[in-house]
Amino acid sequence: MMGMPMETEGGILKVTMLGHRRALIENHRGVYAYTEKGITLIGSEGLVSVMGTDLEIRMLDRERMLVDGYITGATYE
């Protein structure tokens, strides 16, 4: 599929950081854990965690999540 972004193929998890205050996670398969210091989501190939302080889920649907708060990092396992 030439010209197609890689993240659209097979539902690959995509994390877009919008400064230190917001993160958009696309193609997730559900919430694994949620606290004000960390949110972990299930992806097609593992887990992704967004860490910080005062984290809050602002928007959640079947494929996307918007996280607000002070974000200090993200990890993939």
PDB file of C-alpha atoms in Angstrom:
ATOM      1  CA  MET A   1       0.000   0.000   0.000  1.00  0.00           C
ATOM      2  CA  MET A   2       2.221   2.743  -1.248  1.00  0.00           C
ATOM      3  CA  GLY A   3       1.448   6.164   0.135  1.00  0.00           C
ATOM      4  CA  MET A   4      -0.458   4.850   3.168  1.00  0.00           C
ATOM      5  CA  PRO A   5       0.863   5.930   6.582  1.00  0.00           C
ATOM      6  CA  MET A   6       2.330   2.956   8.456  1.00  0.00           C
ATOM      7  CA  GLU A   7       0.070   3.461  11.493  1.00  0.00           C
ATOM      8  CA  THR A   8      -3.060   2.838   9.407  1.00  0.00           C
ATOM      9  CA  GLU A   9      -1.872  -0.668   8.530  1.00  0.00           C
ATOM     10  CA  GLY A  10      -3.060  -3.300  10.986  1.00  0.00           C
ATOM     11  CA  GLY A  11      -4.073  -0.866  13.727  1.00  0.00           C
ATOM     12  CA  ILE A  12      -0.544  -0.033  14.916  1.00  0.00           C
ATOM     13  CA  LEU A  13      -0.582   2.032  18.113  1.00  0.00           C
ATOM     14  CA  LYS A  14       0.281   5.692  17.537  1.00  0.00           C
ATOM     15  CA  VAL A  15       1.140   8.201  20.286  1.00  0.00           C
ATOM     16  CA  THR A  16       1.224  11.902  19.427  1.00  0.00           C
ATOM     17  CA  MET A  17       2.620  14.179  22.121  1.00  0.00           C
ATOM     18  CA  LEU A  18       1.286  17.721  22.055  1.00  0.00           C
ATOM     19  CA  GLY A  19       3.830  19.462  24.257  1.00  0.00           C
ATOM     20  CA  HIS A  20       3.958  18.431  27.921  1.00  0.00           C
ATOM     21  CA  ARG A  21       0.234  18.905  28.477  1.00  0.00           C
ATOM     22  CA  ARG A  22      -1.568  16.556  26.076  1.00  0.00           C
ATOM     23  CA  ALA A  23      -1.180  13.183  24.344  1.00  0.00           C
ATOM     24  CA  LEU A  24      -3.332  11.586  21.672  1.00  0.00           C
ATOM     25  CA  ILE A  25      -3.186   7.788  21.522  1.00  0.00           C
ATOM     26  CA  GLU A  26      -4.707   6.129  18.464  1.00  0.00           C
ATOM     27  CA  ASN A  27      -5.480   2.498  17.610  1.00  0.00           C
ATOM     28  CA  HIS A  28      -5.560   1.312  21.236  1.00  0.00           C
ATOM     29  CA  ARG A  29      -7.457  -1.795  22.304  1.00  0.00           C
ATOM     30  CA  GLY A  30      -8.471  -0.706  25.782  1.00  0.00           C
ATOM     31  CA  VAL A  31      -7.286   0.687  29.108  1.00  0.00           C
ATOM     32  CA  TYR A  32      -5.036  -1.641  31.137  1.00  0.00           C
ATOM     33  CA  ALA A  33      -4.404   0.674  34.136  1.00  0.00           C
ATOM     34  CA  TYR A  34      -5.299   4.250  35.071  1.00  0.00           C
ATOM     35  CA  THR A  35      -4.104   6.540  37.869  1.00  0.00           C
ATOM     36  CA  GLU A  36      -3.377  10.260  37.992  1.00  0.00           C
ATOM     37  CA  LYS A  37       0.335   9.411  37.604  1.00  0.00           C
ATOM     38  CA  GLY A  38       0.113   6.894  34.763  1.00  0.00           C
ATOM     39  CA  ILE A  39      -2.202   5.527  32.095  1.00  0.00           C
ATOM     40  CA  THR A  40      -1.421   2.211  30.383  1.00  0.00           C
ATOM     41  CA  LEU A  41      -3.190   1.144  27.207  1.00  0.00           C
ATOM     42  CA  ILE A  42      -3.273  -2.146  25.350  1.00  0.00           C
ATOM     43  CA  GLY A  43      -1.965  -2.080  21.780  1.00  0.00           C
ATOM     44  CA  SER A  44      -1.805  -4.682  19.054  1.00  0.00           C
ATOM     45  CA  GLU A  45       1.817  -5.516  19.901  1.00  0.00           C
ATOM     46  CA  GLY A  46       2.126  -4.621  23.588  1.00  0.00           C
ATOM     47  CA  LEU A  47       1.404  -1.952  26.189  1.00  0.00           C
ATOM     48  CA  VAL A  48       2.044   1.775  26.055  1.00  0.00           C
ATOM     49  CA  SER A  49       2.188   3.915  29.198  1.00  0.00           C
ATOM     50  CA  VAL A  50       1.927   7.683  29.535  1.00  0.00           C
ATOM     51  CA  MET A  51       3.438   8.973  32.777  1.00  0.00           C
ATOM     52  CA  GLY A  52       3.154  12.319  34.524  1.00  0.00           C
ATOM     53  CA  THR A  53       1.124  14.141  37.153  1.00  0.00           C
ATOM     54  CA  ASP A  54      -2.538  15.084  37.309  1.00  0.00           C
ATOM     55  CA  LEU A  55      -3.262  12.902  34.266  1.00  0.00           C
ATOM     56  CA  GLU A  56      -6.873  12.792  33.154  1.00  0.00           C
ATOM     57  CA  ILE A  57      -8.641  11.069  30.274  1.00  0.00           C
ATOM     58  CA  ARG A  58     -10.369  13.864  28.371  1.00  0.00           C
ATOM     59  CA  MET A  59     -11.767  11.816  25.505  1.00  0.00           C
ATOM     60  CA  LEU A  60     -12.074   8.075  24.992  1.00  0.00           C
ATOM     61  CA  ASP A  61     -13.622   6.095  22.186  1.00  0.00           C
ATOM     62  CA  ARG A  62     -12.996   2.676  20.637  1.00  0.00           C
ATOM     63  CA  GLU A  63      -9.795   3.747  18.878  1.00  0.00           C
ATOM     64  CA  ARG A  64      -8.607   7.053  20.347  1.00  0.00           C
ATOM     65  CA  MET A  65      -7.826   8.528  23.739  1.00  0.00           C
ATOM     66  CA  LEU A  66      -6.881  12.088  24.651  1.00  0.00           C
ATOM     67  CA  VAL A  67      -4.900  12.541  27.880  1.00  0.00           C
ATOM     68  CA  ASP A  68      -4.407  15.887  29.646  1.00  0.00           C
ATOM     69  CA  GLY A  69      -2.086  16.699  32.538  1.00  0.00           C
ATOM     70  CA  TYR A  70       1.644  17.269  32.934  1.00  0.00           C
ATOM     71  CA  ILE A  71       3.229  14.508  30.840  1.00  0.00           C
ATOM     72  CA  THR A  72       6.789  13.495  31.692  1.00  0.00           C
ATOM     73  CA  GLY A  73       7.175  10.566  29.317  1.00  0.00           C
ATOM     74  CA  ALA A  74       5.805   7.562  27.487  1.00  0.00           C
ATOM     75  CA  THR A  75       7.067   3.988  27.288  1.00  0.00           C
ATOM     76  CA  TYR A  76       6.272   0.959  25.164  1.00  0.00           C
ATOM     77  CA  GLU A  77       6.613  -2.621  26.387  1.00  0.00           C
TER      78      GLU A  77
END
